[in-house]
Amino acid sequence: MKLFTKCLFLLLFLFSSVVFAQQTSDRITGFFPGVSLVRFMELTEKETSFRFYFKESDVEGISVNLQATNDRLEDVLGSIFLNTDLKFSISKTNEVYISKGQKLTVDFPDSFFSQSTGNQSTASLGNEDEFVRNRRYVIGVPSGAGTTAKIRGQVISLEKGEPIQGAIVYEKLSQAQTITDKEGRFELSIPKGNQTILVQNIGGYTEQRLIDLQGDGELNMSIGEGVFSLSEVVVRSGALTNVSRPEMGVQSLTVQQLRKLPAVMGEVDILKGILTMPGVNTAGEASVGFNVRGGAADQNLILYDQNTLFNPSHLFGFFSSVNSDMVQGVELYKAGIPASLGGRLSSVLQVTPKLGRTDKIGGSGGIGPLTSRLSLDGPLGEKTTFIVGGRMTYSDWLLDYLEDRADLGASRAFFC
């Protein structure tokens, strides 16, 4: 008798252990140090009753790095897919479907195969599943009178349970449409038969309902609100630049910009280039003088490396006295002239000289029909650079073509 009792107790203990193991076999326990997602699913299938279905291209490159202790599969997969666009669905038979972008529906609602007839309200079906979109509802009672029927109902917010005013309700083929009133009610006349009713709410998703319209009936719908995620927006401001440079009425030109302008006799002219700026013009085409906002030519201060340039022209005013190869850029102050640059009424033209190269010796030059120029620059020691340049004209040959050459005698016209 004692032996029988012991055996019975041992069998009961073994049976309870088996039941406990069966109840806890679908929990995830283990350490997964950087294994691939495919390997993780293989190990899970060996230890549990879950079976995974997926596309290899969707899970490629995803690794698992976690430690689980008797955790649910839903929690583990939620942690793995946290920063990805992968979704998972688990069926009632422990089949796990992994999809990309949109979660799959793997189980039908209990009332999916039950037919809705007559004037039955379907507003409560909005909470069951996304499959209500593709379920076809039978509306109304069949009658032989007419080819159209009226469908009426109410549109309710799925989250708040309140009527939605201003939602557009329309039929897909005939494009017959209406707008819900303040109570969310609508009424629409559409052809009988299989139709698709669409509901579009501002700021929400476009919901659809498939119906078999046999007569006048009612269809109430619950629709959700859409949440749209915007990408990152970076706003930058140039206010700091304006504060660090408070000068107003200042315009700058670089030599690279000046070289894009038409050249005079094959040579870039600095003073001709500033005539392209707004508010600057000249009284005569054959003069290098310039007028700023109605001022006279002698009311402009021209500075070359902070030194006043009293005579900015050569050869009767046809050419500028500034060698363009020796200039880095120019700045024209037309208003708000600093006190350190005062002394003129109209403007200040500040010419910044070019610095020599620090890496190697180089040069530039040019030959034109009237002038030629040449400049060299480069390093001079470790911390010093040099730049030297020259210009000259050989315009005397033009005097030979003048009719009154005898009256000019030995006159010459050139600069060097």
Short mmCIF file of C-alpha atoms in Angstrom, two decimals:
data_model
loop_
_atom_site.label_atom_id
_atom_site.label_comp_id
_atom_site.label_asym_id
_atom_site.label_seq_id
_atom_site.Cartn_x
_atom_site.Cartn_y
_atom_site.Cartn_z
CA MET A 1 0.00 0.00 0.00
CA LYS A 2 2.82 2.39 0.85
CA LEU A 3 4.61 1.45 -2.36
CA PHE A 4 1.46 2.20 -4.40
CA THR A 5 1.08 5.56 -2.68
CA LYS A 6 4.67 6.46 -3.42
CA CYS A 7 4.31 5.49 -7.07
CA LEU A 8 1.08 7.49 -7.38
CA PHE A 9 2.73 10.53 -5.80
CA LEU A 10 5.70 10.19 -8.17
CA LEU A 11 3.41 9.99 -11.21
CA LEU A 12 1.48 13.05 -10.09
CA PHE A 13 4.75 14.94 -9.58
CA LEU A 14 6.02 13.98 -13.03
CA PHE A 15 2.68 14.93 -14.63
CA SER A 16 2.69 18.36 -12.93
CA SER A 17 6.29 18.89 -14.06
CA VAL A 18 5.34 18.10 -17.64
CA VAL A 19 2.37 20.47 -17.50
CA PHE A 20 4.51 23.22 -16.02
CA ALA A 21 7.15 22.70 -18.69
CA GLN A 22 4.49 22.83 -21.36
CA GLN A 23 3.04 26.05 -19.95
CA THR A 24 6.41 27.77 -19.78
CA SER A 25 7.90 26.35 -23.00
CA ASP A 26 6.86 29.46 -24.99
CA ARG A 27 8.85 31.81 -22.79
CA ILE A 28 12.23 33.02 -24.08
CA THR A 29 15.31 32.46 -21.94
CA GLY A 30 18.91 32.80 -23.07
CA PHE A 31 21.83 35.07 -23.87
CA PHE A 32 22.13 36.23 -27.48
CA PRO A 33 25.39 38.20 -27.93
CA GLY A 34 25.15 39.80 -31.36
CA VAL A 35 23.66 36.83 -33.25
CA SER A 36 21.76 37.38 -36.48
CA LEU A 37 17.98 37.60 -36.42
CA VAL A 38 17.71 34.46 -38.56
CA ARG A 39 19.84 32.52 -36.06
CA PHE A 40 17.74 33.86 -33.18
CA MET A 41 14.55 32.62 -34.85
CA GLU A 42 16.10 29.19 -35.48
CA LEU A 43 17.02 28.85 -31.80
CA THR A 44 13.55 30.01 -30.74
CA GLU A 45 11.85 27.45 -32.99
CA LYS A 46 13.93 24.66 -31.40
CA GLU A 47 13.01 25.60 -27.84
CA THR A 48 9.40 26.78 -28.30
CA SER A 49 6.32 26.05 -30.38
CA PHE A 50 6.64 29.28 -32.38
CA ARG A 51 7.21 29.16 -36.14
CA PHE A 52 8.50 32.16 -38.06
CA TYR A 53 7.56 33.29 -41.57
CA PHE A 54 9.50 36.10 -43.23
CA LYS A 55 11.39 37.33 -46.30
CA GLU A 56 15.14 37.00 -46.08
CA SER A 57 15.62 40.40 -47.71
CA ASP A 58 13.56 42.08 -44.95
CA VAL A 59 15.61 40.72 -42.03
CA GLU A 60 19.03 40.84 -43.68
CA GLY A 61 21.65 42.67 -41.61
CA ILE A 62 19.59 42.77 -38.38
CA SER A 63 21.35 41.40 -35.30
CA VAL A 64 20.11 40.51 -31.83
CA ASN A 65 22.05 41.53 -28.74
CA LEU A 66 20.11 40.90 -25.54
CA GLN A 67 19.59 38.59 -22.59
CA ALA A 68 16.13 37.18 -21.90
CA THR A 69 14.93 35.50 -18.73
CA ASN A 70 11.53 33.84 -19.06
CA ASP A 71 10.28 36.74 -21.23
CA ARG A 72 7.35 36.76 -23.61
CA LEU A 73 8.12 36.61 -27.32
CA GLU A 74 6.08 39.79 -27.89
CA ASP A 75 8.36 41.73 -25.54
CA VAL A 76 11.54 40.29 -27.05
CA LEU A 77 10.54 41.02 -30.65
CA GLY A 78 9.35 44.49 -29.68
CA SER A 79 12.81 45.23 -28.28
CA ILE A 80 14.56 43.84 -31.38
CA PHE A 81 12.38 45.78 -33.87
CA LEU A 82 12.34 49.01 -31.83
CA ASN A 83 14.43 51.11 -34.25
CA THR A 84 13.44 49.32 -37.47
CA ASP A 85 10.43 49.37 -39.78
CA LEU A 86 9.71 45.68 -39.21
CA LYS A 87 6.37 44.57 -37.78
CA PHE A 88 5.30 41.19 -36.40
CA SER A 89 2.00 39.40 -35.93
CA ILE A 90 1.46 36.25 -33.85
CA SER A 91 -1.48 34.00 -34.68
CA LYS A 92 -3.48 31.92 -32.25
CA THR A 93 -1.48 28.86 -33.36
CA ASN A 94 1.88 30.50 -32.50
CA GLU A 95 2.78 31.37 -36.07
CA VAL A 96 4.90 34.54 -36.22
CA TYR A 97 4.66 36.61 -39.41
CA ILE A 98 7.34 39.30 -39.88
CA SER A 99 6.58 42.03 -42.40
CA LYS A 100 8.11 45.33 -43.43
CA GLY A 101 6.26 48.63 -43.03
CA GLN A 102 2.77 47.34 -42.22
CA LYS A 103 1.60 44.84 -39.67
CA LEU A 104 -0.17 41.81 -41.12
CA THR A 105 -3.56 40.61 -39.91
CA VAL A 106 -3.33 36.87 -39.35
CA ASP A 107 -6.57 36.11 -37.47
CA PHE A 108 -10.15 36.83 -38.45
CA PRO A 109 -12.49 38.46 -35.92
CA ASP A 110 -15.10 36.20 -34.44
CA SER A 111 -17.90 38.02 -36.29
CA PHE A 112 -16.11 38.13 -39.66
CA PHE A 113 -18.15 35.36 -41.27
CA SER A 114 -21.44 36.52 -39.75
CA GLN A 115 -23.57 38.46 -42.24
CA SER A 116 -24.82 41.94 -41.36
CA THR A 117 -28.23 42.64 -42.90
CA GLY A 118 -30.98 45.19 -42.79
CA ASN A 119 -30.40 48.40 -40.90
CA GLN A 120 -27.84 46.91 -38.53
CA SER A 121 -25.34 49.46 -37.22
CA THR A 122 -21.68 48.66 -37.84
CA ALA A 123 -20.09 51.43 -35.80
CA SER A 124 -18.80 49.00 -33.15
CA LEU A 125 -16.90 47.02 -35.78
CA GLY A 126 -14.41 49.84 -36.14
CA ASN A 127 -12.70 48.71 -32.92
CA GLU A 128 -12.23 45.06 -33.86
CA ASP A 129 -9.62 44.91 -36.57
CA GLU A 130 -8.38 46.43 -39.79
CA PHE A 131 -10.19 43.64 -41.62
CA VAL A 132 -13.43 45.61 -41.35
CA ARG A 133 -12.19 47.57 -44.36
CA ASN A 134 -12.34 44.50 -46.59
CA ARG A 135 -15.47 42.96 -45.16
CA ARG A 136 -18.59 43.41 -47.26
CA TYR A 137 -21.75 44.49 -45.45
CA VAL A 138 -25.21 43.77 -46.74
CA ILE A 139 -27.34 46.91 -46.40
CA GLY A 140 -31.10 47.14 -46.81
CA VAL A 141 -33.86 44.75 -47.88
CA PRO A 142 -34.05 43.66 -51.55
CA SER A 143 -36.80 45.38 -53.52
CA GLY A 144 -37.52 45.76 -57.22
CA ALA A 145 -38.28 49.48 -57.03
CA GLY A 146 -35.60 51.63 -58.66
CA THR A 147 -31.91 51.12 -59.32
CA THR A 148 -30.66 53.44 -56.54
CA ALA A 149 -31.03 53.41 -52.78
CA LYS A 150 -30.28 55.75 -49.91
CA ILE A 151 -27.63 54.92 -47.39
CA ARG A 152 -27.43 56.93 -44.21
CA GLY A 153 -25.36 56.69 -41.07
CA GLN A 154 -23.02 58.41 -38.67
CA VAL A 155 -19.23 58.86 -38.68
CA ILE A 156 -17.64 58.66 -35.22
CA SER A 157 -14.05 59.18 -34.07
CA LEU A 158 -12.47 55.87 -33.12
CA GLU A 159 -10.24 57.42 -30.42
CA LYS A 160 -12.65 59.93 -28.85
CA GLY A 161 -16.02 58.37 -29.63
CA GLU A 162 -17.37 61.75 -30.76
CA PRO A 163 -19.15 62.59 -34.03
CA ILE A 164 -16.90 63.92 -36.80
CA GLN A 165 -18.16 67.02 -38.58
CA GLY A 166 -17.05 67.86 -42.12
CA ALA A 167 -15.94 64.36 -43.13
CA ILE A 168 -16.40 63.60 -46.84
CA VAL A 169 -18.37 60.45 -47.62
CA TYR A 170 -18.40 59.38 -51.27
CA GLU A 171 -18.92 56.35 -53.49
CA LYS A 172 -15.91 55.23 -55.49
CA LEU A 173 -17.39 54.63 -58.97
CA SER A 174 -20.17 57.21 -59.31
CA GLN A 175 -18.27 59.79 -57.23
CA ALA A 176 -21.52 60.72 -55.47
CA GLN A 177 -20.50 62.47 -52.28
CA THR A 178 -21.76 64.32 -49.24
CA ILE A 179 -20.40 65.93 -46.05
CA THR A 180 -21.28 64.98 -42.51
CA ASP A 181 -23.16 67.51 -40.37
CA LYS A 182 -22.28 68.62 -36.83
CA GLU A 183 -23.62 65.34 -35.47
CA GLY A 184 -21.55 63.32 -37.91
CA ARG A 185 -24.59 62.13 -39.89
CA PHE A 186 -24.74 61.72 -43.65
CA GLU A 187 -27.16 60.56 -46.34
CA LEU A 188 -26.16 59.44 -49.83
CA SER A 189 -28.04 58.11 -52.86
CA ILE A 190 -25.99 55.59 -54.83
CA PRO A 191 -26.68 52.71 -57.26
CA LYS A 192 -27.62 49.35 -55.82
CA GLY A 193 -25.22 46.43 -55.82
CA ASN A 194 -21.64 45.99 -54.69
CA GLN A 195 -20.19 49.41 -53.93
CA THR A 196 -17.20 50.93 -52.11
CA ILE A 197 -17.89 53.73 -49.62
CA LEU A 198 -14.92 55.95 -48.77
CA VAL A 199 -14.68 58.32 -45.80
CA GLN A 200 -12.04 61.05 -45.82
CA ASN A 201 -11.43 63.14 -42.74
CA ILE A 202 -9.10 66.15 -42.58
CA GLY A 203 -6.08 65.09 -40.59
CA GLY A 204 -7.09 61.42 -40.63
CA TYR A 205 -6.85 58.33 -42.75
CA THR A 206 -9.13 57.56 -45.70
CA GLU A 207 -11.31 54.65 -44.59
CA GLN A 208 -13.26 52.37 -46.91
CA ARG A 209 -16.24 50.05 -46.45
CA LEU A 210 -17.39 47.42 -48.94
CA ILE A 211 -21.17 47.11 -49.07
CA ASP A 212 -23.81 45.15 -50.92
CA LEU A 213 -26.58 47.74 -51.18
CA GLN A 214 -29.93 46.02 -51.70
CA GLY A 215 -32.17 48.82 -50.45
CA ASP A 216 -32.35 51.82 -48.15
CA GLY A 217 -30.31 51.17 -45.04
CA GLU A 218 -27.91 52.47 -42.43
CA LEU A 219 -24.14 52.15 -42.04
CA ASN A 220 -22.36 53.69 -39.08
CA MET A 221 -18.56 53.94 -39.21
CA SER A 222 -15.76 54.59 -36.73
CA ILE A 223 -12.60 56.02 -38.28
CA GLY A 224 -9.21 56.73 -36.75
CA GLU A 225 -7.13 59.87 -36.73
CA GLY A 226 -3.91 59.92 -38.75
CA VAL A 227 -0.55 60.76 -37.25
CA PHE A 228 2.02 61.95 -39.78
CA SER A 229 5.69 62.11 -38.81
CA LEU A 230 7.67 64.95 -40.36
CA SER A 231 11.34 64.73 -41.13
CA GLU A 232 13.88 66.85 -39.30
CA VAL A 233 13.88 70.55 -40.13
CA VAL A 234 17.03 72.60 -39.53
CA VAL A 235 16.63 76.39 -39.35
CA ARG A 236 19.75 78.49 -39.69
CA SER A 237 19.99 82.23 -39.34
CA GLY A 238 22.53 84.75 -40.59
CA ALA A 239 21.94 87.16 -37.72
CA LEU A 240 25.43 86.62 -36.30
CA THR A 241 26.97 87.65 -39.62
CA ASN A 242 24.99 90.87 -39.59
CA VAL A 243 26.10 91.66 -36.06
CA SER A 244 29.80 90.98 -36.74
CA ARG A 245 29.75 93.24 -39.81
CA PRO A 246 27.48 96.22 -39.11
CA GLU A 247 28.58 98.26 -42.16
CA MET A 248 25.77 99.33 -44.46
CA GLY A 249 26.08 100.49 -48.03
CA VAL A 250 29.25 98.42 -48.65
CA GLN A 251 29.71 96.31 -51.78
CA SER A 252 32.65 94.06 -52.59
CA LEU A 253 34.15 92.69 -55.80
CA THR A 254 36.89 90.10 -56.17
CA VAL A 255 39.33 89.85 -59.04
CA GLN A 256 37.68 86.60 -60.09
CA GLN A 257 34.38 88.45 -60.46
CA LEU A 258 36.03 91.32 -62.31
CA ARG A 259 37.65 88.98 -64.79
CA LYS A 260 34.22 87.79 -65.87
CA LEU A 261 33.42 91.32 -67.09
CA PRO A 262 34.30 92.50 -70.61
CA ALA A 263 37.96 93.61 -70.69
CA VAL A 264 39.17 96.94 -72.06
CA MET A 265 41.88 96.38 -74.71
CA GLY A 266 42.46 92.90 -73.32
CA GLU A 267 43.05 94.09 -69.74
CA VAL A 268 40.80 94.00 -66.67
CA ASP A 269 40.17 97.52 -65.37
CA ILE A 270 39.31 97.83 -61.66
CA LEU A 271 37.68 101.23 -61.98
CA LYS A 272 35.60 100.16 -64.97
CA GLY A 273 34.42 97.14 -63.01
CA ILE A 274 32.86 99.12 -60.19
CA LEU A 275 30.62 100.87 -62.73
CA THR A 276 28.54 97.68 -62.69
CA MET A 277 27.52 98.34 -59.08
CA PRO A 278 24.16 100.00 -58.41
CA GLY A 279 24.35 103.72 -57.81
CA VAL A 280 27.68 104.11 -59.68
CA ASN A 281 27.99 105.66 -63.14
CA THR A 282 30.35 107.85 -65.14
CA ALA A 283 29.98 111.18 -66.85
CA GLY A 284 32.01 110.09 -69.92
CA GLU A 285 32.81 106.76 -71.53
CA ALA A 286 36.49 107.64 -72.10
CA SER A 287 37.26 108.51 -68.48
CA VAL A 288 38.17 106.39 -65.49
CA GLY A 289 36.44 108.78 -63.12
CA PHE A 290 33.22 107.52 -61.53
CA ASN A 291 30.29 109.22 -59.87
CA VAL A 292 28.46 107.75 -56.88
CA ARG A 293 24.83 108.75 -56.37
CA GLY A 294 25.15 112.06 -58.16
CA GLY A 295 28.43 113.12 -56.58
CA ALA A 296 31.40 114.48 -58.51
CA ALA A 297 34.40 112.34 -59.47
CA ASP A 298 36.72 114.29 -57.14
CA GLN A 299 34.46 113.55 -54.15
CA ASN A 300 35.60 109.90 -54.09
CA LEU A 301 38.47 108.68 -51.92
CA ILE A 302 40.55 105.89 -53.49
CA LEU A 303 42.81 103.95 -51.11
CA TYR A 304 45.40 101.37 -52.17
CA ASP A 305 46.55 99.45 -49.09
CA GLN A 306 45.46 102.43 -46.90
CA ASN A 307 47.44 104.85 -49.11
CA THR A 308 45.61 107.59 -50.97
CA LEU A 309 45.69 107.26 -54.75
CA PHE A 310 45.44 110.84 -56.05
CA ASN A 311 45.69 110.06 -59.77
CA PRO A 312 43.84 106.82 -60.58
CA SER A 313 44.27 107.03 -64.37
CA HIS A 314 46.92 106.75 -67.10
CA LEU A 315 47.10 107.92 -70.71
CA PHE A 316 44.55 110.75 -70.73
CA GLY A 317 42.17 108.76 -68.56
CA PHE A 318 41.87 105.72 -70.84
CA PHE A 319 43.51 103.25 -68.44
CA SER A 320 43.48 102.74 -64.69
CA SER A 321 46.73 103.16 -62.79
CA VAL A 322 46.00 100.00 -60.74
CA ASN A 323 47.45 96.73 -62.02
CA SER A 324 44.69 94.12 -61.78
CA ASP A 325 47.23 91.32 -61.28
CA MET A 326 48.33 92.97 -58.02
CA VAL A 327 44.81 93.29 -56.55
CA GLN A 328 42.92 90.80 -54.38
CA GLY A 329 39.62 92.68 -54.24
CA VAL A 330 37.90 96.03 -53.85
CA GLU A 331 35.29 97.44 -51.45
CA LEU A 332 33.14 100.44 -52.25
CA TYR A 333 31.57 102.37 -49.36
CA LYS A 334 28.55 104.28 -50.70
CA ALA A 335 27.00 105.08 -47.31
CA GLY A 336 27.87 104.86 -43.65
CA ILE A 337 31.55 105.53 -44.29
CA PRO A 338 33.65 104.75 -41.17
CA ALA A 339 35.32 107.70 -39.48
CA SER A 340 38.77 106.21 -40.16
CA LEU A 341 38.06 106.41 -43.91
CA GLY A 342 36.53 109.89 -43.93
CA GLY A 343 37.60 112.83 -46.05
CA ARG A 344 35.28 112.55 -49.06
CA LEU A 345 31.61 113.28 -49.58
CA SER A 346 30.48 110.60 -52.08
CA SER A 347 32.28 107.33 -51.47
CA VAL A 348 35.43 105.48 -50.49
CA LEU A 349 37.00 102.86 -52.78
CA GLN A 350 39.33 100.61 -50.83
CA VAL A 351 41.65 98.46 -52.97
CA THR A 352 43.15 95.45 -51.18
CA PRO A 353 46.53 94.35 -52.61
CA LYS A 354 47.30 90.75 -53.38
CA LEU A 355 49.66 88.76 -51.15
CA GLY A 356 52.39 86.49 -52.49
CA ARG A 357 52.07 82.73 -52.61
CA THR A 358 53.49 80.70 -49.72
CA ASP A 359 54.07 77.38 -51.47
CA LYS A 360 55.83 78.14 -54.76
CA ILE A 361 56.84 80.89 -57.14
CA GLY A 362 54.28 81.75 -59.79
CA GLY A 363 53.20 84.56 -62.00
CA SER A 364 50.69 85.92 -64.45
CA GLY A 365 50.72 88.32 -67.35
CA GLY A 366 49.09 89.37 -70.55
CA ILE A 367 49.75 91.07 -73.89
CA GLY A 368 47.20 93.37 -75.49
CA PRO A 369 47.10 95.66 -78.50
CA LEU A 370 48.06 98.67 -76.36
CA THR A 371 49.42 97.36 -73.05
CA SER A 372 51.34 94.47 -71.56
CA ARG A 373 51.71 93.36 -67.96
CA LEU A 374 53.64 90.82 -65.90
CA SER A 375 53.69 89.89 -62.20
CA LEU A 376 55.62 87.34 -60.10
CA ASP A 377 54.98 86.21 -56.54
CA GLY A 378 56.13 83.48 -54.19
CA PRO A 379 57.71 82.64 -50.83
CA LEU A 380 60.75 84.46 -49.49
CA GLY A 381 62.07 82.48 -46.56
CA GLU A 382 59.75 80.72 -44.12
CA LYS A 383 57.46 83.55 -43.05
CA THR A 384 57.82 86.11 -45.84
CA THR A 385 56.35 86.35 -49.31
CA PHE A 386 56.95 88.73 -52.18
CA ILE A 387 54.99 90.00 -55.16
CA VAL A 388 56.28 92.28 -57.92
CA GLY A 389 54.61 93.42 -61.09
CA GLY A 390 54.79 95.91 -63.90
CA ARG A 391 52.75 97.38 -66.74
CA MET A 392 53.67 99.29 -69.84
CA THR A 393 52.09 100.63 -73.01
CA TYR A 394 53.39 100.96 -76.53
CA SER A 395 50.64 103.23 -77.73
CA ASP A 396 53.01 105.61 -79.56
CA TRP A 397 52.26 103.87 -82.86
CA LEU A 398 48.76 105.31 -82.72
CA LEU A 399 50.23 108.84 -83.06
CA ASP A 400 51.67 107.94 -86.42
CA TYR A 401 48.15 107.55 -87.83
CA LEU A 402 47.02 111.02 -86.81
CA GLU A 403 46.61 113.60 -89.62
CA ASP A 404 48.24 116.37 -87.56
CA ARG A 405 51.29 114.31 -86.64
CA ALA A 406 53.62 117.12 -87.76
CA ASP A 407 52.06 119.52 -85.28
CA LEU A 408 52.64 117.09 -82.43
CA GLY A 409 56.35 116.99 -83.05
CA ALA A 410 58.16 114.55 -80.75
CA SER A 411 55.19 114.05 -78.43
CA ARG A 412 54.81 110.64 -76.89
CA ALA A 413 51.90 108.92 -75.11
CA PHE A 414 52.77 105.95 -72.96
CA PHE A 415 53.22 104.79 -69.35
CA CYS A 416 55.43 102.25 -67.69
#
